Short mmCIF file of C-alpha atoms and ligand atoms in Angstrom, two decimals:
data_model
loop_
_atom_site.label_atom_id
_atom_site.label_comp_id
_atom_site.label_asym_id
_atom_site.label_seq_id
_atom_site.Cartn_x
_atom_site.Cartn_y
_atom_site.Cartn_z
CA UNK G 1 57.74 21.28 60.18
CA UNK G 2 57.72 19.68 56.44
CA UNK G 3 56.13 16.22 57.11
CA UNK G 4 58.27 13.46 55.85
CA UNK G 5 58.66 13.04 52.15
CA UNK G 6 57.26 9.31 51.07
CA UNK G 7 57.54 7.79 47.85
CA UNK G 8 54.10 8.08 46.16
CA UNK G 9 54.83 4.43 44.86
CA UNK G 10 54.54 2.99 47.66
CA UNK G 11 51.29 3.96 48.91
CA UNK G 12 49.56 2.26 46.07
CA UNK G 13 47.82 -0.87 47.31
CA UNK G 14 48.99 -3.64 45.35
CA UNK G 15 46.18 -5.63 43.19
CA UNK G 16 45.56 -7.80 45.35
CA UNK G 17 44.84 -6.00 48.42
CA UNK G 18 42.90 -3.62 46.30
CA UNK G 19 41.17 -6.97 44.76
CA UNK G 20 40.30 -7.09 48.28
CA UNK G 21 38.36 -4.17 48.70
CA UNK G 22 36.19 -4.58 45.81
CA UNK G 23 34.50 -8.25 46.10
CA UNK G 24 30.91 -6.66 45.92
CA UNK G 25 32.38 -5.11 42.23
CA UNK G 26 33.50 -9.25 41.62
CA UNK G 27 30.50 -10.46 42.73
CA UNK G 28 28.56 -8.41 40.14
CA UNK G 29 30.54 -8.52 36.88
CA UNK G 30 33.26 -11.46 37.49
CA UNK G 31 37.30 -11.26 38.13
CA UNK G 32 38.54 -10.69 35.07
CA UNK G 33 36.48 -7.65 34.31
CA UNK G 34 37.27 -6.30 37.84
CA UNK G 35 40.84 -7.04 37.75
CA UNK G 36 41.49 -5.72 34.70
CA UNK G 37 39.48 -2.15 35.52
CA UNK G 38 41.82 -1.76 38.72
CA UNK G 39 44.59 -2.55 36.48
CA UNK G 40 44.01 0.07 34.11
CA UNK G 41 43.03 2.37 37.04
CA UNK G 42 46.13 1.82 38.99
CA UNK G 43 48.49 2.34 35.50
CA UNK G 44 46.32 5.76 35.42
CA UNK G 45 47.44 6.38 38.43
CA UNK G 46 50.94 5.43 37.98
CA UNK G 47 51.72 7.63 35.25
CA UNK G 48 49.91 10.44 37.12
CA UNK G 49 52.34 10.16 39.56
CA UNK G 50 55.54 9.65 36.99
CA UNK G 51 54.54 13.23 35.57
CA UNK G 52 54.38 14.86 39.39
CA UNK G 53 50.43 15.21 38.42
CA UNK G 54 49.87 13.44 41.65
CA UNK G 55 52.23 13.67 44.85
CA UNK G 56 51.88 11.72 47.78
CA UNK G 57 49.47 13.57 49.75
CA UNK G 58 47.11 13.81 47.16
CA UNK G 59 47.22 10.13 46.87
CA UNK G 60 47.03 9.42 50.51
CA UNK G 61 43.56 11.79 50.43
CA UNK G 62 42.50 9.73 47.47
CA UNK G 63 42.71 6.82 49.00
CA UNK G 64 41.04 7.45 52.20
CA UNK G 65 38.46 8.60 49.95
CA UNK G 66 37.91 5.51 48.88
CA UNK G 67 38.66 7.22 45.15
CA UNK G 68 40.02 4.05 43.84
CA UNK G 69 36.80 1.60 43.97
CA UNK G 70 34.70 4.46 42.90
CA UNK G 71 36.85 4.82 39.62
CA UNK G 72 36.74 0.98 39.00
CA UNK G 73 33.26 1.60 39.88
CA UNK G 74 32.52 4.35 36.92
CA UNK G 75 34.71 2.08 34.19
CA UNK G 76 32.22 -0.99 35.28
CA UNK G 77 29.02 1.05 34.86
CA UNK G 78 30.27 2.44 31.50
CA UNK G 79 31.01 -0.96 30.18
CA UNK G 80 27.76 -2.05 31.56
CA UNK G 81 26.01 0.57 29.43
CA UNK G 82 27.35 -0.30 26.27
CA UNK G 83 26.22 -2.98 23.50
CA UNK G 84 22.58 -3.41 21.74
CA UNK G 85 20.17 -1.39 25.05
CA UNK G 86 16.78 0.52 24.92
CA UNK G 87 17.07 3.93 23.88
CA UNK G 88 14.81 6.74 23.48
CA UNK G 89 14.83 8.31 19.82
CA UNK G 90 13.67 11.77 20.74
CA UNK G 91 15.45 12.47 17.05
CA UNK G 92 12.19 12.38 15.03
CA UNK G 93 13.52 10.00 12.67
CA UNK G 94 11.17 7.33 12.47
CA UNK G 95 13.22 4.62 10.84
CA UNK G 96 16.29 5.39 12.76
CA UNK G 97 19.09 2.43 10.84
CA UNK G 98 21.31 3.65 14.05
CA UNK G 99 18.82 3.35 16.35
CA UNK G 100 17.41 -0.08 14.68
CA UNK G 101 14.55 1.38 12.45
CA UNK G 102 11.10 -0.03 12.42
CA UNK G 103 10.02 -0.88 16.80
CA UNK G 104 8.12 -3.84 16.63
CA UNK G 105 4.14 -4.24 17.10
CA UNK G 106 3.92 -5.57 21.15
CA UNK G 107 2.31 -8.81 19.25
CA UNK G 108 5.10 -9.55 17.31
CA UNK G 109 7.35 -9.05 20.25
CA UNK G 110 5.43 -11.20 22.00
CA UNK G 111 5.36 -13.88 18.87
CA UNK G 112 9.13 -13.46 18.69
CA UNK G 113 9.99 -13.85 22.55
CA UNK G 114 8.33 -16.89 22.84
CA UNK G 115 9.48 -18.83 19.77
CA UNK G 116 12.92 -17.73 21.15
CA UNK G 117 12.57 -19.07 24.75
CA UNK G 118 10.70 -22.54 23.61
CA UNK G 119 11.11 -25.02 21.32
CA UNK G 120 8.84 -24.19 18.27
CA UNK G 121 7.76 -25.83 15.10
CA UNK G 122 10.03 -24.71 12.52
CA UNK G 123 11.22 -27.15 10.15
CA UNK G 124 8.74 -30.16 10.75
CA UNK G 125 5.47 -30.73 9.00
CA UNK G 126 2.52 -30.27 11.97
CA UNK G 127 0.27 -33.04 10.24
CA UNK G 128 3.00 -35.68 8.82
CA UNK G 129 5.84 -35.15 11.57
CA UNK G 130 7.53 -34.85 7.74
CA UNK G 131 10.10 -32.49 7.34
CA UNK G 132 9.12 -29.06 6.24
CA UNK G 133 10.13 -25.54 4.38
CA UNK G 134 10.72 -23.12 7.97
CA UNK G 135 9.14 -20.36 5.22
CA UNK G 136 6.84 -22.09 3.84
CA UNK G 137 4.10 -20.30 5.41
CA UNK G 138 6.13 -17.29 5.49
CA UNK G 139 6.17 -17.62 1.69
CA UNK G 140 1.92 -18.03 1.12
CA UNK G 141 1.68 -14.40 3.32
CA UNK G 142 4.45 -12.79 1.56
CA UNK G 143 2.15 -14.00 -1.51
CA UNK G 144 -1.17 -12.85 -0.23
CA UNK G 145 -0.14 -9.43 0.68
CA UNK G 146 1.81 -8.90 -2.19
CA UNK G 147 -0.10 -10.04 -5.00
CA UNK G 148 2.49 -12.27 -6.14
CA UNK G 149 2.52 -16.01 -6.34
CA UNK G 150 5.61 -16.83 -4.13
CA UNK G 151 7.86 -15.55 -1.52
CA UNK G 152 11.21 -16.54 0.82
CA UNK G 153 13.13 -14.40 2.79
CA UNK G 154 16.29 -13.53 3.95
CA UNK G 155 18.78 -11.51 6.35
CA UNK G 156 18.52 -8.12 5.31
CA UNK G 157 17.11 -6.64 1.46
CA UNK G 158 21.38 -6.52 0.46
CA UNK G 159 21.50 -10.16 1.11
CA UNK G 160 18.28 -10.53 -1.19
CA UNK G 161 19.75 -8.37 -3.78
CA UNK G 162 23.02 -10.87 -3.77
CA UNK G 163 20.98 -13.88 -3.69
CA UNK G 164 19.08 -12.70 -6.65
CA UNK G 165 22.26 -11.55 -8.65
CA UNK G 166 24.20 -14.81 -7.82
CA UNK G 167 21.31 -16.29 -8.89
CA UNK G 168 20.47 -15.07 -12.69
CA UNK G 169 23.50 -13.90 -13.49
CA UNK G 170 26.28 -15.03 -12.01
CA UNK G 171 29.25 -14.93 -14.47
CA UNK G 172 27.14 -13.10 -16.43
CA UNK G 173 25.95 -9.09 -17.20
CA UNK G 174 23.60 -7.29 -15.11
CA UNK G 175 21.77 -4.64 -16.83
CA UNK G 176 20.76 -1.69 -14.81
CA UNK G 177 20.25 1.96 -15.44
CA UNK G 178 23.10 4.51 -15.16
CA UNK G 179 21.10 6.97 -12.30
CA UNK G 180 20.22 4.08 -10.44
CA UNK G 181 23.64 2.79 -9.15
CA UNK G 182 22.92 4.28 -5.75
CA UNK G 183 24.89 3.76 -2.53
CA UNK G 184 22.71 2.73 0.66
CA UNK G 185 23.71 3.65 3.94
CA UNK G 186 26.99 1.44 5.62
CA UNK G 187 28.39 0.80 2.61
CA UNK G 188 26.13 -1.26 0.38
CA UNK G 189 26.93 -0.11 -3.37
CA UNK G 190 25.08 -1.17 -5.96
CA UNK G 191 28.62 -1.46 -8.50
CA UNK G 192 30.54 -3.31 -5.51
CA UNK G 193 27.76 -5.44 -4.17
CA UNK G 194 27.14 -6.64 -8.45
CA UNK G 195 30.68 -7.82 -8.31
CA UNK G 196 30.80 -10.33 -5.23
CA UNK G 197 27.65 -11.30 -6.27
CA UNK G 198 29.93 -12.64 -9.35
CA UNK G 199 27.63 -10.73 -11.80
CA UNK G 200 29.44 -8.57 -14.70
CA UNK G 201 27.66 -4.42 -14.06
CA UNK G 202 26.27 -3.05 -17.69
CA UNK G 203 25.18 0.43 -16.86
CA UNK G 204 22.54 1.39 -19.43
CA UNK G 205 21.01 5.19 -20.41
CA UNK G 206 22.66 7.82 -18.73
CA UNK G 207 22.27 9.71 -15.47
CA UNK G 208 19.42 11.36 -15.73
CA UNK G 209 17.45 9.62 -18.57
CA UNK G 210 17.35 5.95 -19.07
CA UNK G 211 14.55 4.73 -21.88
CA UNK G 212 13.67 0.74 -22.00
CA UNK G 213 15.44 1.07 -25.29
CA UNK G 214 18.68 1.31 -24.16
CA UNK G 215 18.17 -1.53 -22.05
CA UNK G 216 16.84 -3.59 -25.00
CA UNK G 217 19.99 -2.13 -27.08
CA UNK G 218 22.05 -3.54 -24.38
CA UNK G 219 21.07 -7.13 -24.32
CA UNK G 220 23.61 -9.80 -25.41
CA UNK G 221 23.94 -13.63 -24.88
CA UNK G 222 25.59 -13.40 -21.47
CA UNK G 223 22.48 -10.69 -19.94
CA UNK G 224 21.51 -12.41 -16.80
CA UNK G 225 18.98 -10.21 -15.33
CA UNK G 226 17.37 -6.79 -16.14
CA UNK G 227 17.29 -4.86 -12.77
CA UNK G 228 15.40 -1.72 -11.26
CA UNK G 229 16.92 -0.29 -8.43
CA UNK G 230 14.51 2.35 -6.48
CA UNK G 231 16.35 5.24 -6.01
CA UNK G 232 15.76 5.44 -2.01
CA UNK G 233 17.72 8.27 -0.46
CA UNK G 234 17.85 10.79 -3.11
CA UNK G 235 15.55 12.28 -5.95
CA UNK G 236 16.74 13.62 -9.34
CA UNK G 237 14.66 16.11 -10.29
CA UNK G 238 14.69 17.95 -13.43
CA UNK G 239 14.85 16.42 -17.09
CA UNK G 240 14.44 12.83 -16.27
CA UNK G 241 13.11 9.81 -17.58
CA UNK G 242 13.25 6.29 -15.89
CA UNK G 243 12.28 2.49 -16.76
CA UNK G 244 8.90 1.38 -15.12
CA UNK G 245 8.14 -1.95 -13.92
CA UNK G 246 5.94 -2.39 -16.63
CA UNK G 247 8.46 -2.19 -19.59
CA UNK G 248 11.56 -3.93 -17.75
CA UNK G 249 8.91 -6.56 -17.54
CA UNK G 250 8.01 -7.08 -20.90
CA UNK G 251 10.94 -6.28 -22.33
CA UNK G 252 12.16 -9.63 -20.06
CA UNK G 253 9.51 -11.76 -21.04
CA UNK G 254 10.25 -10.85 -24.96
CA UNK G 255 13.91 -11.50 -24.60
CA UNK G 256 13.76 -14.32 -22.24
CA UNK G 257 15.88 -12.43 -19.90
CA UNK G 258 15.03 -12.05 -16.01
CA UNK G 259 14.10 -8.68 -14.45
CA UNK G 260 13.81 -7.13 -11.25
CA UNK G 261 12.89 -4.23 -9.27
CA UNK G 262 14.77 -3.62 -6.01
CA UNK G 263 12.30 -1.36 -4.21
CA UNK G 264 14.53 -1.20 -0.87
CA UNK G 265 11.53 0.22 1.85
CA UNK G 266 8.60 -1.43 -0.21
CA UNK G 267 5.61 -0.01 0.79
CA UNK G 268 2.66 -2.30 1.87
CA UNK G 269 -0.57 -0.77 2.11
CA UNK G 270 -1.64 2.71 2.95
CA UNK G 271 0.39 4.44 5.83
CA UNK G 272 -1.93 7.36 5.58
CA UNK G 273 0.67 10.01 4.86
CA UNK G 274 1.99 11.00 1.91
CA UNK G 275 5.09 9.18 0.77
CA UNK G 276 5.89 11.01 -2.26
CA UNK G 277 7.75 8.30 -4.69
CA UNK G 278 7.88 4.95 -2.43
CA UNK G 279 7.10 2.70 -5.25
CA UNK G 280 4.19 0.46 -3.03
CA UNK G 281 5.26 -3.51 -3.50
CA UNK G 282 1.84 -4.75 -5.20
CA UNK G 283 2.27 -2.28 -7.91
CA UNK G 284 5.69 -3.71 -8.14
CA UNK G 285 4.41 -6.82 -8.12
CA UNK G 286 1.63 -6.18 -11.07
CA UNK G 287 3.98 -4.75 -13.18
CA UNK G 288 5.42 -7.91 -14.39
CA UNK G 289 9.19 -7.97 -13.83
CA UNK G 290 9.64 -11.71 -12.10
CA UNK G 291 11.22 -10.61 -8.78
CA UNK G 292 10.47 -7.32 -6.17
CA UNK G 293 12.81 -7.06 -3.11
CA UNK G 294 12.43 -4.86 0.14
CA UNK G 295 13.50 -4.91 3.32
CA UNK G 296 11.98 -6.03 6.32
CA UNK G 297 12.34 -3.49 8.75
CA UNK G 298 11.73 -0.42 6.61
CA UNK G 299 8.38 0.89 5.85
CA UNK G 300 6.79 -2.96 6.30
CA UNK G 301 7.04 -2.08 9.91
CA UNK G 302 8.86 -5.44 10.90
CA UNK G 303 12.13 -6.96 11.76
CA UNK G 304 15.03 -7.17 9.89
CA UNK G 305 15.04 -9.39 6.39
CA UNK G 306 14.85 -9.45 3.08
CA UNK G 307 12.08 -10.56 1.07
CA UNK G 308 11.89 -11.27 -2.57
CA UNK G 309 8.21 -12.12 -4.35
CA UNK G 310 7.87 -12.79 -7.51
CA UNK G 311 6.64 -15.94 -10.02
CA UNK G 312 6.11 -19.15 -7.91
CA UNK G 313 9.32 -20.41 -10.36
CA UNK G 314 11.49 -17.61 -10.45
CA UNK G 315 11.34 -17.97 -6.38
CA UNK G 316 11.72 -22.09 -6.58
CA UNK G 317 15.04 -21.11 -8.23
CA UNK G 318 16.28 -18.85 -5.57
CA UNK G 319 15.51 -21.04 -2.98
CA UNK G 320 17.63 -23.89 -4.95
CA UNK G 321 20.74 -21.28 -5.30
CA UNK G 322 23.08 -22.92 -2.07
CA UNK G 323 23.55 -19.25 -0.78
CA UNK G 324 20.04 -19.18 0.62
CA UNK G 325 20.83 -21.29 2.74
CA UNK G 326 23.60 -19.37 3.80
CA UNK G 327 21.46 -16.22 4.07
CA UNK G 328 18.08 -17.76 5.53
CA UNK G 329 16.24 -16.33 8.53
CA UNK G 330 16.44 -17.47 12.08
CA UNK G 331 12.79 -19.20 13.35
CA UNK G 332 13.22 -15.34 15.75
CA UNK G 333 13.35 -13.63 12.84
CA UNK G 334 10.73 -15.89 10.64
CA UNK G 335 7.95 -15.72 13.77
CA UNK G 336 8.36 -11.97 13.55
CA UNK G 337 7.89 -11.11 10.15
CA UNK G 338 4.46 -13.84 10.20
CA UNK G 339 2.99 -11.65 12.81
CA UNK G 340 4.09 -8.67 11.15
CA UNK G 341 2.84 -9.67 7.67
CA UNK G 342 -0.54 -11.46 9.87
CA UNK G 343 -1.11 -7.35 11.01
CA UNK G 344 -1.13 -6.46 7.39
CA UNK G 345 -2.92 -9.11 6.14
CA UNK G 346 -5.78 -8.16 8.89
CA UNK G 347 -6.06 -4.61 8.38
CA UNK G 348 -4.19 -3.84 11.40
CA UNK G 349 -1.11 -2.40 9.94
CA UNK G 350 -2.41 0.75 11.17
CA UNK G 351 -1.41 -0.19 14.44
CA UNK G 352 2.40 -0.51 13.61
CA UNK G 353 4.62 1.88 15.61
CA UNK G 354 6.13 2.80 12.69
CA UNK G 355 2.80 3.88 11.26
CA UNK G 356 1.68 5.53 13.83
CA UNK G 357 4.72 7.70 14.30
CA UNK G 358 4.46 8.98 10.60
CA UNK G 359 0.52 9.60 11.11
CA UNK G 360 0.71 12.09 13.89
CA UNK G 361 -0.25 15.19 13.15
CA UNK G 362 1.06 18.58 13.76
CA UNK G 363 -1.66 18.63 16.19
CA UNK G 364 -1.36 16.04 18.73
CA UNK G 365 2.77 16.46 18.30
CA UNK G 366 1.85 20.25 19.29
CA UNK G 367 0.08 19.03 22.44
CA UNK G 368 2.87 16.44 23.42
CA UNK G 369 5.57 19.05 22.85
CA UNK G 370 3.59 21.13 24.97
CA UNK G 371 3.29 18.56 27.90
CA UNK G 372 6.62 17.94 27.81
CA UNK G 373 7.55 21.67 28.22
CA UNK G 374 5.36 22.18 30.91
CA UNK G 375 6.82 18.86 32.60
CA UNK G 376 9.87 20.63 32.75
CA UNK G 377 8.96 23.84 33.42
CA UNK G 378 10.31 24.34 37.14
CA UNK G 379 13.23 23.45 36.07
CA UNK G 380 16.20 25.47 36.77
CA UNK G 381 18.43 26.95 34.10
CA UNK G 382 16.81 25.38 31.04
CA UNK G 383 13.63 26.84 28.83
CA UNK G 384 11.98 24.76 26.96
CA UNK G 385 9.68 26.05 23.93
CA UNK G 386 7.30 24.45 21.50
CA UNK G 387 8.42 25.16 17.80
CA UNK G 388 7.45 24.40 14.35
CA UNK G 389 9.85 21.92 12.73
CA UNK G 390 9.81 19.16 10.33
CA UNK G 391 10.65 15.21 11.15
CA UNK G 392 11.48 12.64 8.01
CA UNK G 393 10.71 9.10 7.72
CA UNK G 394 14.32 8.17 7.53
CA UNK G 395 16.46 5.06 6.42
CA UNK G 396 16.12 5.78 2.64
CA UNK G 397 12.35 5.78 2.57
CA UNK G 398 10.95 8.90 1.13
CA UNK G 399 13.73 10.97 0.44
CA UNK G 400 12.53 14.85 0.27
CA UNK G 401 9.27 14.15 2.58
CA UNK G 402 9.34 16.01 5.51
CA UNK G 403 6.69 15.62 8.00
CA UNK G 404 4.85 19.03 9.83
CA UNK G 405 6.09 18.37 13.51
CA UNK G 406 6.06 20.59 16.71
CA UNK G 407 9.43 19.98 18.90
CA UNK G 408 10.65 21.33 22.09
CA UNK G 409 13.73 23.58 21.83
CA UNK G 410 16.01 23.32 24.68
CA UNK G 411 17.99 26.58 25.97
CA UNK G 412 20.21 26.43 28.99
CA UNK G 413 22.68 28.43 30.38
CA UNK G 414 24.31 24.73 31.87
CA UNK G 415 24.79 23.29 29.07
CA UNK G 416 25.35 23.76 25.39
CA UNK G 417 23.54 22.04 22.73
CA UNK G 418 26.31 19.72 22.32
CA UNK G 419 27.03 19.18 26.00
CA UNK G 420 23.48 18.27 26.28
CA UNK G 421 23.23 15.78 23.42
CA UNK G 422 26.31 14.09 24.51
CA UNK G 423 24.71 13.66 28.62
CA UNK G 424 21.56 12.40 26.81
CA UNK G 425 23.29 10.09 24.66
CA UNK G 426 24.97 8.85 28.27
CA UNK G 427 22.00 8.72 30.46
CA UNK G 428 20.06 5.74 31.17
CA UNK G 429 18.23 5.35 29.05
CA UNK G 430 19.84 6.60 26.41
CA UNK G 431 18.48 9.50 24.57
CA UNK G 432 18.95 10.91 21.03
CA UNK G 433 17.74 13.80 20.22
CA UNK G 434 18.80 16.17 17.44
CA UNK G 435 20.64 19.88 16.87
CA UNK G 436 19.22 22.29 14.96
CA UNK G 437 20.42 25.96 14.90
CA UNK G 438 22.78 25.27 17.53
CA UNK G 439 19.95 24.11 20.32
CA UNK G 440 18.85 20.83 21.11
CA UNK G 441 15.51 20.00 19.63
CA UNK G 442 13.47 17.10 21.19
CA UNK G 443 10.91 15.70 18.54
CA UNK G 444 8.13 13.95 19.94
CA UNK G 445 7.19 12.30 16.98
CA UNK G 446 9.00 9.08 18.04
CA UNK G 447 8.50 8.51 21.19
CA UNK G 448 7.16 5.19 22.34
CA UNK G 449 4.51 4.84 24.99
CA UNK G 450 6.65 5.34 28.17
CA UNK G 451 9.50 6.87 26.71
CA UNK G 452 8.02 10.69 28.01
CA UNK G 453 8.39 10.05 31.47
CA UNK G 454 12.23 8.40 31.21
CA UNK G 455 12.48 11.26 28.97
CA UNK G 456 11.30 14.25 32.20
CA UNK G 457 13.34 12.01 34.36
CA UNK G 458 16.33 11.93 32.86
CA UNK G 459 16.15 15.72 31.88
CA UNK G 460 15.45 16.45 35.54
CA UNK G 461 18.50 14.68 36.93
CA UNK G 462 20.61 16.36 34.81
CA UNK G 463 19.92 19.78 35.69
CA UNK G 464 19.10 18.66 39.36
C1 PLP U 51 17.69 -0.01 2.09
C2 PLP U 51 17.93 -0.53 0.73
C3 PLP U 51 18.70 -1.69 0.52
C4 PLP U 51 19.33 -2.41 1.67
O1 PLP U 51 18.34 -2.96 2.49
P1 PLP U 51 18.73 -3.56 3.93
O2 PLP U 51 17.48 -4.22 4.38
O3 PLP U 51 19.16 -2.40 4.76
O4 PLP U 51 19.86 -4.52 3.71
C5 PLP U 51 18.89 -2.13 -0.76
N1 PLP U 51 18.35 -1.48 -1.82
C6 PLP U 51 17.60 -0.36 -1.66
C7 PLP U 51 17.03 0.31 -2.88
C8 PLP U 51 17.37 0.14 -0.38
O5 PLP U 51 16.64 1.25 -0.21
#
């Protein structure tokens, strides 16, 4: 005999019986984020059972099964995974802008975490009790690393790039050359950026040849400032000629017009590899134009800013420009970058993740591939082999270098490449690794200490 037919309807729980059943849920995330999970859940549910997807009997099963919590259970852990988290960048990418470029020196997390957690001294003189610059000391290490005689710093090198346009030439022209309008990543373009700034664009020279005459043809009453823009994420190659630092200088001082060199990564030191064109900062610097910006978190190896150096009164005038004050570092942000720039200053830069990810060698990478394959070697349905392969400093630096690497290739009969990347991407923690050829390629060049055994783990439970 046909059992009964009930209306599906009615065998949903209301919400607040179901409410019921899920207090431990409440007691970890709060009400509202429970409440409106089962709400969702339930309308899921609903319309499942509005298109005959789901009859009564299945729904009765489901139920008993206790289907419902577990569901407002997976939505709960999903939005518990999600914002600003630890991940694993298994891509080979060193300065990864999605996966927050430069990781921080332990010492500067350290310097950062406790300025953040404490009071600290930030805007009060230590001596007087007066009231202070919070950069001033900032300022004398962005000096003494740099070569120049001043320094202040900002949120990111775009905001130092306004601040230094709204500056010298607000409602004025901005010279700069034709090929170097470039486009950073997430929309920062040079054209658009010049015109919030308030500054009128004067391209000069043409794509692929610029000569410091037509800059010096180009000046009129209303020039403002004479800018270099570093072309970060692309070369020309070919018949070219650009501007140096040297004759935008000069040609500044002669005309009484200000210059500039945006060098975006700005390159501190000696990283030890080869870097092709990253124009370093102190040669930047020496070259005469009156201000150099970079970024923070590039190849300096620190958090995010932007810092502009140049002549102790070309930086006094910045700092008097009302939207530095608008774009001025948190004390987080400002005890960061001194223990970054305090690494550099003591020879230590070599120490920098960032560093030390571009300075491994085929060699050791070929040994940590290898340990990673044989970590995984039992396992069923994938193969894992050591390849040749090439990783690139990333985020605009060094466009055209490519590092010698050794990567493992994943192959599984489970999974396809994208399959894989995507249950990465999900597992905790995250991983990002990258495809190549249609195979998921793990490149051990940035891993952090720690990050290979979350790595085996992770791999392990998904093919467990
Ligand atoms: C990266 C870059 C910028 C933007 O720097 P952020 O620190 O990301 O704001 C500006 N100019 C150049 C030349 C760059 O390479």
């Amino acid at each position: 005999m046909k059992p009964p037919v009930t209306n599906p309807y009615r065998l949903l729980p209301s919400v607040e019986e179901a409410l019921g059943a899920l207090s431990g849920l409440e007691a970890r995330a709060g009400r509202e984020l429970v409440l409106a999970f089962l709400k969702e859940e339930l309308g899921q549910w609903r319309e499942a059972i509005r298109t005959g997807a789901l009859d009564a009997e299945a729904l009765q099963a489901r139920l008993e099964d206790g289907a419902l919590e577990r569901a407002v259970e997976g939505r709960l852990r999903v939005e518990e995974g999600r914002g600003i988290r630890r991940a694993i960048n298994a891509a080979g990418v060193v300065l990864h802008t999605g996966l927050g470029r430069s990781p921080l020196h332990p010492d500067v997390a350290q310097a950062m975490a406790e300025v953040a957690r404490s009071f600290c001294i930030l805007e009060v003189e230590r001596e007087t009790g007066k009231r202070s610059q919070r950069d001033a000391r900032l300022g004398e290490l962005l000096a003494r690393v740099t070569g120049a005689e001043a320094g202040i710093a900002v949120n990111n090198n775009a905001a130092a790039v306004v601040l230094l346009l709204n500056t010298f030439a607000s409602g004025r022209a901005t010279l700069v050359s034709r090929g170097e309008l470039v486009e950073i990543g997430g929309s920062f373009r040079m054209p658009d950026v010049m015109e919030r700034a308030g500054t009128r664009l004067v391209e000069v020279g043409t794509t692929n040849r610029t000569r410091i005459a037509d800059y010096a043809n180009a000046i009129a009453d209303d020039s403002g400032l004479l800018l270099k823009v570093h072309t970060s994420n692309f070369r020309l190659v070919g018949f070219t000629e650009e501007v140096s630092g040297d004759e935008l200088g000069a040609l500044g001082r002669e005309r009484g017009v200000a210059s500039a060199f945006d060098l975006g990564s700005g390159l501190l030191g000696d990283p030890g590899v080869e870097l092709g064109t990253e124009p370093p900062v102190a040669e930047a610097v020496a070259s005469g134009v009156d201000v150099v910006t970079f970024s923070g978190d590039k190849l300096l190896g620190g958090p995010q800013a932007g810092l502009l150096v140049g002549r102790r009164q070309t930086i006094e005038t910045l700092r008097k420009n009302p939207l530095y004050r608008a774009l001025r570092l948190d004390k987080v942000t400002i005890a960061g970058l001194e223990a970054t720039l305090g690494l550099h200053l003591a020879g230590r830069a070599h120490e920098l993740p960032a560093w030390q990810m571009l300075q491994r060698s085929a060699k050791e990478l070929g040994r940590t591939a290898q340990d990673l394959a044989d970590a995984l070697v039992d396992v069923a349905e994938l193969t894992v082999v050591v390849r040749e392969d090439t990783s690139q400093p990333g985020s605009g630096s060094a466009p055209g270098v490519f590092l010698p690497t050794r990567v493992c290739v994943l192959d599984s009969a489970r999974y396809s490449a994208e399959e894989l990347a995507n249950a990465l991407r999900r597992a905790d923690p995250p991983v990002f690794a990258r495809i190549k050829d249609d195979r998921l390629v793990l490149d051990p060049r940035t891993l952090l200490p720690g990050d290979r055994d979350d790595l085996v783990r992770v791999l392990r439970t998904l093919f467990a």
